[in-house]
Structure formats: C-alpha cells, structure tokens
Short mmCIF file of C-alpha atoms and ligand atoms in Angstrom, two decimals:
data_model
loop_
_atom_site.label_atom_id
_atom_site.label_comp_id
_atom_site.label_asym_id
_atom_site.label_seq_id
_atom_site.Cartn_x
_atom_site.Cartn_y
_atom_site.Cartn_z
CA MET A 1 -0.14 0.28 -0.14
CA TYR A 2 1.17 3.59 -0.49
CA GLN A 3 1.01 6.26 1.60
CA VAL A 4 -0.02 9.13 -0.89
CA ILE A 5 -1.40 8.01 -4.29
CA ILE A 6 -1.57 11.02 -7.18
CA VAL A 7 -3.10 11.35 -10.47
CA GLY A 8 -2.27 13.25 -12.64
CA GLY A 9 1.96 13.79 -13.22
CA GLY A 10 1.51 17.38 -14.69
CA LEU A 11 3.12 20.79 -13.14
CA ALA A 12 0.93 20.69 -9.73
CA GLY A 13 1.15 16.43 -9.42
CA ALA A 14 4.57 16.27 -9.77
CA CYS A 15 5.52 19.02 -7.69
CA LEU A 16 3.38 17.81 -5.00
CA ALA A 17 5.51 14.04 -5.22
CA LEU A 18 8.59 16.17 -5.51
CA ALA A 19 8.05 17.95 -2.30
CA LEU A 20 6.77 15.07 -0.44
CA SER A 21 9.84 13.31 -1.67
CA GLN A 22 12.39 15.73 -0.74
CA HIS A 23 10.98 16.71 3.02
CA ALA A 24 10.07 13.31 4.07
CA GLN A 25 13.34 11.98 2.38
CA GLY A 26 11.72 9.23 1.00
CA SER A 27 9.68 7.86 4.15
CA ILE A 28 6.24 8.93 2.78
CA THR A 29 5.65 6.42 -0.13
CA THR A 30 4.26 8.21 -3.56
CA ALA A 31 2.75 6.93 -6.73
CA VAL A 32 2.71 9.03 -9.64
CA ILE A 33 0.27 8.03 -12.30
CA GLU A 34 -0.01 9.73 -15.29
CA ALA A 35 -2.17 9.11 -18.62
CA LEU A 36 1.23 10.36 -20.78
CA PRO A 37 4.22 8.24 -21.75
CA PRO A 38 7.51 9.09 -20.35
CA ALA A 39 8.91 10.22 -23.40
CA ARG A 40 6.47 12.71 -24.30
CA GLN A 41 5.40 14.14 -20.55
CA THR A 42 3.76 17.17 -22.40
CA PRO A 43 1.52 16.93 -25.46
CA ALA A 44 4.06 17.79 -28.44
CA GLU A 45 0.96 20.15 -29.05
CA ASP A 46 1.44 21.97 -25.88
CA ASP A 47 3.24 25.28 -26.42
CA ARG A 48 2.52 27.72 -23.65
CA ALA A 49 4.60 29.49 -21.89
CA ILE A 50 3.61 30.37 -18.41
CA ALA A 51 4.85 33.59 -16.01
CA LEU A 52 6.29 32.26 -12.81
CA ALA A 53 5.81 34.34 -9.82
CA HIS A 54 9.31 35.66 -8.12
CA HIS A 55 8.23 34.10 -5.12
CA SER A 56 7.12 30.55 -7.19
CA CYS A 57 10.79 30.81 -8.68
CA GLN A 58 12.06 30.71 -5.20
CA GLN A 59 10.04 27.65 -4.27
CA LEU A 60 10.81 25.49 -7.23
CA ALA A 61 14.46 26.16 -6.41
CA GLN A 62 14.10 24.75 -3.37
CA LEU A 63 12.76 22.06 -4.80
CA GLY A 64 15.83 21.35 -7.24
CA LEU A 65 13.96 21.97 -10.17
CA TRP A 66 15.16 26.04 -11.03
CA PRO A 67 18.81 24.89 -11.44
CA LEU A 68 17.36 22.53 -14.38
CA VAL A 69 14.87 24.83 -15.81
CA ALA A 70 17.00 28.66 -15.42
CA ALA A 71 18.84 28.89 -18.42
CA LYS A 72 15.67 28.79 -20.55
CA ALA A 73 13.61 31.20 -18.61
CA THR A 74 13.42 34.91 -19.48
CA ALA A 75 13.23 37.63 -16.71
CA ILE A 76 9.82 39.73 -16.49
CA ARG A 77 11.52 42.90 -15.30
CA SER A 78 8.39 45.45 -15.94
CA ILE A 79 4.99 44.82 -16.66
CA GLN A 80 3.11 47.64 -18.17
CA ILE A 81 -0.62 47.74 -18.19
CA SER A 82 -2.99 49.38 -20.57
CA GLU A 83 -6.24 49.65 -22.33
CA THR A 84 -6.95 50.53 -26.09
CA HIS A 85 -8.53 53.80 -26.69
CA CYS A 86 -7.02 54.95 -23.19
CA SER A 87 -4.23 57.16 -22.50
CA ALA A 88 -3.83 55.94 -18.46
CA LEU A 89 -1.15 53.61 -18.10
CA ALA A 90 0.52 51.67 -15.28
CA THR A 91 3.86 50.05 -15.18
CA LEU A 92 5.33 47.70 -12.10
CA ARG A 93 8.78 47.46 -12.01
CA ALA A 94 11.18 45.14 -10.68
CA GLU A 95 13.65 47.41 -9.05
CA ALA A 96 10.78 49.24 -6.80
CA TYR A 97 10.75 46.11 -4.94
CA ARG A 98 14.36 45.59 -4.95
CA LEU A 99 14.35 42.65 -7.25
CA PRO A 100 16.36 41.37 -10.31
CA ALA A 101 12.98 40.13 -11.67
CA LEU A 102 8.96 40.65 -10.68
CA GLY A 103 9.08 36.76 -12.43
CA GLN A 104 10.08 34.44 -15.17
CA VAL A 105 9.06 33.18 -18.20
CA VAL A 106 9.32 29.41 -18.90
CA ALA A 107 7.84 27.06 -21.49
CA ILE A 108 5.45 24.39 -19.93
CA GLN A 109 6.91 21.65 -21.90
CA THR A 110 10.81 22.74 -20.20
CA LEU A 111 9.36 22.35 -16.86
CA ARG A 112 7.31 19.51 -17.14
CA GLN A 113 10.48 17.35 -18.97
CA GLN A 114 12.46 18.27 -16.01
CA LEU A 115 9.98 17.34 -12.97
CA ALA A 116 9.71 14.25 -15.03
CA ARG A 117 13.52 13.94 -14.52
CA LEU A 118 13.56 14.64 -10.81
CA LEU A 119 10.96 12.05 -10.11
CA THR A 120 12.37 8.86 -12.44
CA THR A 121 15.11 9.49 -9.13
CA ALA A 122 12.95 10.71 -6.40
CA ALA A 123 13.24 8.69 -2.96
CA GLY A 124 9.99 7.28 -2.21
CA VAL A 125 8.34 7.73 -5.72
CA THR A 126 6.78 5.25 -8.05
CA VAL A 127 6.22 6.82 -11.31
CA TYR A 128 3.14 4.69 -13.39
CA ALA A 129 3.15 6.16 -16.59
CA PRO A 130 1.31 5.96 -19.21
CA ALA A 131 -1.87 4.60 -17.13
CA GLU A 132 -4.58 6.00 -16.83
CA VAL A 133 -7.11 6.01 -13.77
CA VAL A 134 -10.18 4.50 -14.77
CA SER A 135 -11.78 4.74 -11.07
CA VAL A 136 -11.24 6.07 -7.55
CA THR A 137 -13.08 4.50 -4.65
CA PRO A 138 -12.25 5.98 -0.96
CA GLN A 139 -13.03 3.76 1.89
CA ALA A 140 -12.75 3.91 5.66
CA ASP A 141 -9.12 3.40 6.06
CA GLN A 142 -7.59 3.62 2.38
CA VAL A 143 -8.72 4.27 -0.96
CA LEU A 144 -8.59 2.09 -4.28
CA VAL A 145 -7.26 2.97 -7.38
CA GLN A 146 -8.51 1.15 -10.61
CA LEU A 147 -5.90 1.39 -13.78
CA GLN A 148 -6.53 1.01 -17.50
CA PRO A 149 -4.07 -1.78 -17.87
CA GLY A 150 -5.79 -4.07 -15.02
CA GLU A 151 -3.87 -2.58 -11.80
CA VAL A 152 -5.51 -2.14 -8.81
CA LEU A 153 -3.42 0.52 -6.34
CA SER A 154 -4.25 0.82 -2.83
CA GLY A 155 -3.33 4.49 -0.73
CA GLN A 156 -3.76 6.14 2.57
CA LEU A 157 -4.51 9.51 0.37
CA LEU A 158 -5.44 9.99 -2.76
CA VAL A 159 -4.72 13.32 -4.45
CA ILE A 160 -6.34 14.37 -7.41
CA ALA A 161 -3.81 16.07 -9.70
CA ALA A 162 -5.71 15.62 -13.16
CA GLY A 163 -6.54 18.78 -14.41
CA SER A 164 -9.69 20.65 -14.93
CA ARG A 165 -12.79 18.34 -15.86
CA SER A 166 -11.73 14.72 -14.82
CA PRO A 167 -14.11 12.37 -14.72
CA LEU A 168 -12.41 11.32 -11.62
CA SER A 169 -14.14 14.35 -10.07
CA GLN A 170 -17.44 13.22 -10.71
CA GLN A 171 -16.74 10.16 -9.04
CA LEU A 172 -15.74 11.92 -5.67
CA ALA A 173 -19.03 13.85 -6.23
CA LEU A 174 -16.32 16.76 -6.76
CA ARG A 175 -19.05 20.09 -7.00
CA TYR A 176 -17.65 23.14 -8.74
CA HIS A 177 -18.50 27.26 -9.29
CA CYS A 178 -18.42 27.25 -12.80
CA TRP A 179 -17.85 30.60 -15.11
CA ASP A 180 -18.29 29.73 -18.42
CA HIS A 181 -16.47 32.67 -20.46
CA HIS A 182 -17.11 32.09 -23.39
CA GLN A 183 -13.36 33.02 -24.40
CA HIS A 184 -10.69 31.21 -26.08
CA ALA A 185 -7.21 31.92 -25.42
CA ILE A 186 -4.78 31.89 -28.85
CA ILE A 187 -0.88 31.47 -27.79
CA ALA A 188 1.80 31.94 -30.22
CA THR A 189 5.61 32.92 -30.11
CA LEU A 190 6.84 36.11 -32.00
CA SER A 191 9.63 38.12 -32.94
CA THR A 192 9.80 41.66 -32.18
CA GLU A 193 11.86 44.46 -34.10
CA GLU A 194 12.75 45.92 -30.79
CA PRO A 195 14.51 43.74 -27.56
CA HIS A 196 11.91 43.41 -25.37
CA ARG A 197 14.20 43.81 -22.35
CA GLY A 198 12.41 41.76 -19.97
CA ARG A 199 9.00 43.91 -20.38
CA ALA A 200 5.71 41.94 -20.04
CA PHE A 201 2.53 43.98 -21.50
CA GLU A 202 -0.90 43.41 -20.61
CA ARG A 203 -3.41 45.30 -22.74
CA PHE A 204 -6.74 45.19 -22.23
CA THR A 205 -9.45 45.53 -25.04
CA ARG A 206 -13.15 45.71 -25.70
CA GLU A 207 -13.12 42.04 -26.75
CA GLY A 208 -10.66 40.71 -24.09
CA SER A 209 -7.15 40.86 -22.97
CA LEU A 210 -3.75 40.45 -24.78
CA ALA A 211 -0.53 39.94 -22.95
CA ILE A 212 2.90 39.99 -24.57
CA LEU A 213 5.49 38.11 -22.50
CA PRO A 214 9.37 38.16 -23.06
CA LYS A 215 9.82 33.97 -23.61
CA THR A 216 13.73 34.25 -24.80
CA VAL A 217 16.38 36.19 -26.02
CA GLU A 218 14.77 37.35 -29.40
CA GLN A 219 11.22 36.27 -29.02
CA CYS A 220 8.04 36.66 -26.89
CA ALA A 221 5.13 34.85 -26.31
CA LEU A 222 1.09 36.22 -26.90
CA VAL A 223 -1.49 34.98 -25.34
CA TRP A 224 -4.48 36.95 -26.15
CA CYS A 225 -8.20 36.29 -25.01
CA GLN A 226 -11.01 36.28 -27.38
CA PRO A 227 -14.73 35.59 -27.74
CA GLN A 228 -15.18 31.61 -29.41
CA GLU A 229 -16.24 33.66 -32.54
CA ARG A 230 -13.75 35.84 -33.06
CA GLN A 231 -11.11 33.63 -32.26
CA GLN A 232 -12.31 31.12 -34.76
CA GLN A 233 -12.26 34.22 -37.38
CA LEU A 234 -8.64 34.93 -36.00
CA LEU A 235 -7.19 30.81 -36.36
CA ALA A 236 -8.19 31.16 -40.00
CA LEU A 237 -6.16 34.05 -41.17
CA THR A 238 -2.59 33.74 -42.44
CA ASP A 239 0.15 34.56 -40.35
CA GLN A 240 0.82 38.09 -42.25
CA ALA A 241 -2.77 38.77 -41.41
CA PHE A 242 -3.22 37.85 -38.02
CA LEU A 243 0.08 39.62 -37.30
CA GLN A 244 -1.71 42.60 -38.32
CA GLN A 245 -4.45 42.27 -36.17
CA VAL A 246 -2.03 41.68 -33.26
CA GLN A 247 0.24 44.97 -34.45
CA GLN A 248 -3.15 46.85 -34.69
CA VAL A 249 -4.37 46.32 -30.86
CA PHE A 250 -0.97 46.10 -29.33
CA GLY A 251 0.67 48.62 -31.13
CA TRP A 252 3.94 49.77 -31.46
CA ARG A 253 5.85 49.14 -28.56
CA LEU A 254 8.06 46.76 -29.72
CA GLY A 255 8.30 48.15 -32.99
CA ALA A 256 6.83 45.69 -35.96
CA LEU A 257 5.80 42.30 -34.90
CA SER A 258 7.28 39.25 -37.32
CA GLN A 259 7.85 35.33 -37.41
CA LEU A 260 5.12 34.08 -36.13
CA GLN A 261 5.11 30.75 -34.63
CA ARG A 262 2.29 28.00 -34.63
CA ARG A 263 -0.82 29.37 -33.10
CA GLN A 264 -3.16 27.01 -30.56
CA SER A 265 -6.21 27.96 -28.61
CA TYR A 266 -7.11 26.75 -25.31
CA PRO A 267 -10.92 27.09 -23.99
CA LEU A 268 -11.34 29.39 -21.23
CA SER A 269 -13.10 29.18 -18.06
CA THR A 270 -13.23 29.81 -13.95
CA GLN A 271 -13.57 26.62 -12.21
CA VAL A 272 -13.58 26.28 -8.33
CA ALA A 273 -14.01 23.06 -5.81
CA VAL A 274 -16.88 24.10 -3.35
CA ARG A 275 -15.03 22.23 -1.22
CA PRO A 276 -12.06 20.49 -2.44
CA VAL A 277 -10.92 17.96 0.30
CA GLY A 278 -12.60 14.51 1.50
CA HIS A 279 -12.15 11.65 3.55
CA ARG A 280 -9.09 9.97 1.99
CA TRP A 281 -8.80 12.15 -1.09
CA VAL A 282 -7.72 15.82 -1.63
CA ALA A 283 -8.20 17.75 -5.17
CA VAL A 284 -5.08 20.10 -6.06
CA GLY A 285 -4.16 22.63 -9.39
CA ASN A 286 -6.32 22.70 -11.87
CA ALA A 287 -8.63 19.83 -10.21
CA ALA A 288 -9.03 22.37 -7.60
CA GLN A 289 -9.40 25.61 -8.67
CA THR A 290 -8.72 26.64 -12.82
CA LEU A 291 -8.45 30.42 -13.38
CA HIS A 292 -8.56 32.54 -16.44
CA PRO A 293 -5.03 33.36 -17.28
CA ILE A 294 -5.69 37.15 -17.08
CA ALA A 295 -3.53 37.49 -14.03
CA GLY A 296 -0.89 34.58 -15.18
CA GLN A 297 -2.25 32.91 -11.42
CA GLY A 298 -3.08 28.94 -11.86
CA PHE A 299 -0.19 27.76 -11.34
CA ASN A 300 1.63 30.15 -8.69
CA LEU A 301 -1.48 29.75 -7.20
CA ALA A 302 -1.30 25.50 -7.02
CA LEU A 303 2.28 25.55 -6.24
CA ARG A 304 1.46 27.19 -2.88
CA ASP A 305 -1.28 25.16 -2.56
CA VAL A 306 0.87 21.79 -3.42
CA LEU A 307 3.87 23.04 -1.02
CA GLN A 308 1.41 23.31 2.06
CA LEU A 309 -0.46 20.17 1.35
CA ALA A 310 3.08 18.61 1.76
CA GLU A 311 3.75 20.32 4.90
CA CYS A 312 0.47 19.15 6.17
CA LEU A 313 1.19 15.43 5.45
CA ILE A 314 4.62 15.58 6.79
CA SER A 315 3.79 16.97 9.97
CA ALA A 316 0.99 14.55 10.39
CA TRP A 317 3.63 11.33 9.10
CA SER A 318 6.50 12.55 11.67
CA GLN A 319 4.08 12.76 14.44
CA GLN A 320 2.74 9.10 13.31
CA GLN A 321 -0.88 10.23 12.68
CA ALA A 322 -2.60 8.90 9.87
CA ILE A 323 -2.23 11.50 6.23
CA GLY A 324 -5.79 10.57 4.58
CA THR A 325 -8.14 11.40 7.58
CA TYR A 326 -10.62 14.18 6.59
CA GLN A 327 -9.70 16.42 10.01
CA LEU A 328 -6.19 16.87 8.55
CA LEU A 329 -7.38 17.50 4.96
CA ASP A 330 -9.71 20.02 6.35
CA ASP A 331 -6.91 21.81 8.28
CA TYR A 332 -5.41 21.83 5.16
CA ARG A 333 -8.19 23.20 2.95
CA GLN A 334 -8.77 26.20 5.74
CA ARG A 335 -4.79 26.98 6.07
CA ARG A 336 -5.00 27.81 2.00
CA GLN A 337 -8.87 29.04 1.76
CA GLY A 338 -7.91 32.83 2.32
CA ASP A 339 -5.24 32.75 -0.72
CA GLN A 340 -7.21 30.68 -3.02
CA GLN A 341 -10.52 33.02 -2.40
CA ARG A 342 -8.30 36.33 -2.74
CA MET A 343 -6.65 34.95 -5.76
CA VAL A 344 -10.25 33.77 -7.45
CA ARG A 345 -11.44 37.42 -6.37
CA PHE A 346 -8.88 39.21 -8.09
CA THR A 347 -9.10 37.20 -11.57
CA GLN A 348 -12.56 37.68 -11.63
CA GLY A 349 -12.69 40.88 -10.61
CA LEU A 350 -10.13 42.25 -13.58
CA LEU A 351 -12.03 40.09 -15.67
CA GLN A 352 -15.61 42.66 -14.70
CA LEU A 353 -13.39 45.49 -14.59
CA PHE A 354 -12.39 44.96 -18.06
CA GLY A 355 -14.93 43.26 -19.74
CA SER A 356 -17.87 45.83 -19.32
CA GLN A 357 -17.85 48.55 -21.80
CA GLN A 358 -20.02 51.00 -19.83
CA PRO A 359 -19.42 54.26 -20.17
CA LEU A 360 -18.83 54.68 -16.42
CA SER A 361 -16.61 51.52 -16.34
CA LYS A 362 -14.42 53.10 -19.03
CA VAL A 363 -13.92 56.32 -16.80
CA SER A 364 -13.39 54.58 -13.39
CA ARG A 365 -11.12 52.47 -15.37
CA GLN A 366 -9.04 55.28 -16.58
CA VAL A 367 -8.97 56.72 -13.38
CA GLY A 368 -8.24 53.63 -12.11
CA LEU A 369 -5.03 53.05 -14.10
CA HIS A 370 -3.72 56.40 -12.93
CA LEU A 371 -4.57 56.25 -9.39
CA PHE A 372 -3.29 53.24 -9.60
CA ASP A 373 0.04 53.72 -10.74
CA SER A 374 0.26 56.79 -8.30
CA THR A 375 -0.71 54.87 -5.13
CA PRO A 376 1.91 53.07 -4.06
CA PHE A 377 -0.02 50.89 -1.25
CA VAL A 378 -2.55 49.57 -3.87
CA LYS A 379 0.44 49.04 -6.42
CA ASN A 380 2.17 47.51 -3.62
CA ARG A 381 -0.72 45.04 -2.53
CA VAL A 382 -1.34 43.77 -6.31
CA ALA A 383 2.45 43.77 -6.76
CA SER A 384 2.63 41.06 -3.64
CA TRP A 385 -0.15 39.33 -5.13
CA LEU A 386 1.77 39.05 -8.54
CA LEU A 387 5.10 38.08 -6.74
CA GLY A 388 3.66 35.50 -5.20
CA THR A 389 3.97 36.99 -1.88
CA PRO A 390 0.43 37.62 -0.52
CA ALA A 391 1.28 40.45 2.21
CA TRP A 392 -2.58 40.41 3.58
C1 FAD B 1 -3.48 29.41 -21.76
C2 FAD B 1 -2.93 29.59 -20.65
C3 FAD B 1 -1.99 30.42 -20.04
C4 FAD B 1 -1.79 30.32 -19.18
N1 FAD B 1 -0.47 30.84 -17.68
C5 FAD B 1 -0.18 30.86 -16.61
C6 FAD B 1 0.89 31.48 -16.52
O1 FAD B 1 1.24 32.46 -16.77
N2 FAD B 1 1.14 31.40 -14.96
C7 FAD B 1 0.53 30.57 -14.36
O2 FAD B 1 1.03 30.57 -13.10
N3 FAD B 1 -0.62 29.58 -14.74
C8 FAD B 1 -0.84 29.68 -16.02
N4 FAD B 1 -1.98 28.96 -16.18
C9 FAD B 1 -2.30 27.85 -15.73
C10 FAD B 1 -1.35 26.69 -15.58
O3 FAD B 1 -0.88 26.33 -16.91
C11 FAD B 1 -2.50 25.91 -14.65
O4 FAD B 1 -2.26 26.18 -13.70
C12 FAD B 1 -1.20 24.50 -14.69
O5 FAD B 1 -0.53 23.84 -16.35
C13 FAD B 1 -2.15 23.04 -13.99
O6 FAD B 1 -1.49 22.01 -14.03
P1 FAD B 1 -1.84 21.00 -13.45
O7 FAD B 1 -1.27 20.03 -13.14
O8 FAD B 1 -3.05 21.38 -12.35
O9 FAD B 1 -3.19 20.26 -14.53
P2 FAD B 1 -2.80 19.88 -15.96
O10 FAD B 1 -1.68 20.53 -16.84
O11 FAD B 1 -3.77 19.45 -16.57
O12 FAD B 1 -2.20 18.26 -16.04
C14 FAD B 1 -2.77 17.54 -15.30
C15 FAD B 1 -2.35 15.54 -16.04
O13 FAD B 1 -2.90 14.80 -15.37
C16 FAD B 1 -2.90 13.75 -16.33
N5 FAD B 1 -4.91 13.03 -16.21
C17 FAD B 1 -5.42 13.07 -16.56
N6 FAD B 1 -6.29 12.62 -16.07
C18 FAD B 1 -5.78 11.31 -15.67
C19 FAD B 1 -5.70 9.82 -15.39
N7 FAD B 1 -7.40 9.55 -15.54
N8 FAD B 1 -5.10 9.24 -14.84
C20 FAD B 1 -3.69 9.36 -15.11
N9 FAD B 1 -3.52 10.85 -15.72
C21 FAD B 1 -4.32 11.84 -15.71
C22 FAD B 1 -3.14 14.44 -17.46
O14 FAD B 1 -2.23 14.00 -18.54
C23 FAD B 1 -1.92 15.79 -17.07
O15 FAD B 1 -0.65 15.23 -17.64
C24 FAD B 1 -2.47 29.02 -18.05
C25 FAD B 1 -2.63 28.63 -18.61
C26 FAD B 1 -3.88 28.62 -19.46
C27 FAD B 1 -5.03 27.58 -20.79
#
C-alpha cells in the first residue's frame, strides 16, 4: 500500500510528489500515475509558456527544479498595463521592490520534462506512465485506484491532480462553482523588431486581454483572450494577417511584430471546487481551481497549495498520525482558503472591470489606472499578489 497516490503528473501533481520525497526523504511512499507516456510527458502540441512569480521561482529552487530550467527562463523586469482607446498606463517595475525580476517566463514543456526527470530518481516515488486511472474508491481506511492496464493500487490518501474536467472528480461527487467566459486564449510565439528587455505587457481590449511576455532573448509569447467566434476567425487568418491584427491592438511598443510561430487555442473557464477535500482524498491544481489566465496565477497558486499540503502531510507523518483523514485534509483546506479566495476574486475582478463596456466603467478604469500607478499602497498590494508573496 502507498501512503499517497497522486493521479496526474502535470505541474501540480509532480511538484507535490517532489516536495513529499524531499521533505520526508523517501519515507512517504508515493505513486504518481500519469496518462501520458514518459517520452513525451507533455503533449507535443502544448507550446504554452507560463509566467512564474518571483516567489514561485524561489520555491521551485528549493525543490531542486529551478537550476534545471533557469537557463531556459526569461526574466520579467517590468509589467506595463494599458487599455486600448485609453491614454492611462500603469507600470510595475522589479527595481521598485529591490528585485532583479518580478518573475520568469518558462515553457510548460521545459518544466514538465525536468520534473519528470527529477521524479525518476526521487526517493520513495514510483511513477506509473503511461497509465490511466479509470476509477477511484475511497474506503474507511484506504482508497482503491483502478488503472487502465488492469492493476489496482491502494493508498492512504488520494490526490486528484488530473486537471480540469476530470471524470474522476464526478466519481468523488466533487462539485464546482463554474463561470464560462465564452472565450478562448490564442497563444503563439513571435519576434519583435525592438528587443523586449524583459518588458511584459498586459493590454485590455473591448473583447478580451492581450498579453505579450518575454519568452527568449529574441522572442515573445502572445496570450490573446478572445470570444469564441472571433477566435475562430483569427485562427483562420494567414500569419501575416494575424500579425497585423495583433499589431493593431498592441501597437508599436516593440516595433514591428514578425515571424509568427504556430497558433494554438485553449478554451477558458473558471472552475472552483466547492470543497476540494473529502475523506481520504484531496484535489489540487486545476482539479481544485482552474483560473482564467488574465493574471497568470493558475500554477503560482497551485504551487503554494501543494507545498502547504506537503507540509501538512509531513507534519502528520512525523507525529505518526494517519495522513488521509478528513480532519487533516480540512485543516489544509482552511489554511489555503484565504489565498485561494483572494486569487479567484482578483482574477474575476480583473475580468469584470476590464470586460465591462459601460461608459462609467470606462471612465473608472482610466481613473483607476492613473490611481493605481500613483498610489503605492494599492500598487504594492497588487505587486505582492503578482510576486507570489501575498501580504494581507
Ligand atoms: C493559456 C494559458 C496560459 C496560462 N498562463 C499561466 C501563467 O502565466 N502562470 C500561471 O501560473 N499559470 C498559467 N496558466 C495555468 C497553468 O497552465 C495551470 O495552472 C497548470 O498547468 C495546471 O497544472 P495541473 O497539473 O493542475 O493540470 P494539468 O496540466 O492539466 O495536468 C493534469 C495531468 O493529469 C493527467 N491525467 C488526467 N486524467 C488522468 C487520469 N485519469 N489518469 C492519469 N493521468 C491523468 C493529464 O495527462 C495531465 O498530464 C495558464 C493556463 C492557460 C490555459
């Protein structure tokens, strides 16, 4: 019997397994079950690069992951926030917080590949991949996990890290608060005439947000959130015509945009578990809360969650307490609740504020951006969220 069975070896599941292995030095036996085969731990079609908050990078360094990915990461030194048809502008700069960078941009593929590599030698961790979990059955003192090849594993605790929309959530009667934004994110990599010099841009438009992040020395990552119908039109355009559309919305802050690489589209929704814990199980990562990427906080929040969960489990284990009890898991839930609710409110608040086309909202946004830029208290608070060090 394993002590912990983690379904899903994505970013959340793999970081949890690594944290447990390191802090308990292999004494907590952990199974990680991942549907994708190890040779291509990330679907080849996933070209996303994500923004990691400064504090997340520090946490990944403690896990031993950061040194493996640092050379492929690009620092965000400033974030400029603006809106189309509006002169107001706000800028967050790393030096204002005496930091070399507000965060780093790394390809998800790089993170997943290096995590998979670390897990193969992590003490106490057994990886099953490719293997799909088809059913989970929590019992009084254990949980049974049925794999697709026919094997049944048992454990003291089941961690659902299987992403959003997992059928396993239904088996556990996991209920969600859901918001369908009727939007897709188009992502792509592009080159810019002017060097980005670590500048990231978040531009709000009538239809959705457009982010340009520094991805490599020469390239930037585009994340453009658009209504579904518009997204289909944009995907159908030639590269040149698509770049013209981006240029029109983004402007010439980085000179001419060029050399567009493969466009991909992701449906967007917000999904927050009503209660992400039960007897013998807990949901983490996207399975617990899937956020709109407008603030780039999904994985940053998930990382704080899994590190707290690891701490709770290790503390229980070191005191020779059972690690799958509802009491223990509910204690974890209560510790994380404040941070989770604030990040959901922050993300949803941004969507509402910049999604409204009411004339009054437009005026308050203009005033708000000016005030945000000139009011250190507000700016510092938002910065603390983006840096991953929520100070409340
Ligand atoms: C466009 C976009 C941009 C984003 N940008 C940012 C950003 O800048 N910063 C940030 O912090 N976050 C960002 N995010 C969010 C971030 O990508 C997610 O929070 C993170 O990837 C979630 O990881 P996860 O491990 O929870 O889920 P997933 O990555 O979905 O992993 C789940 C894993 O479980 C496996 N699995 C599923 N079912 C089973 C099963 N039955 N058996 C076995 N294995 C199974 C899957 O194969 C998969 O590998 C962004 C998201 C999007 C869509």
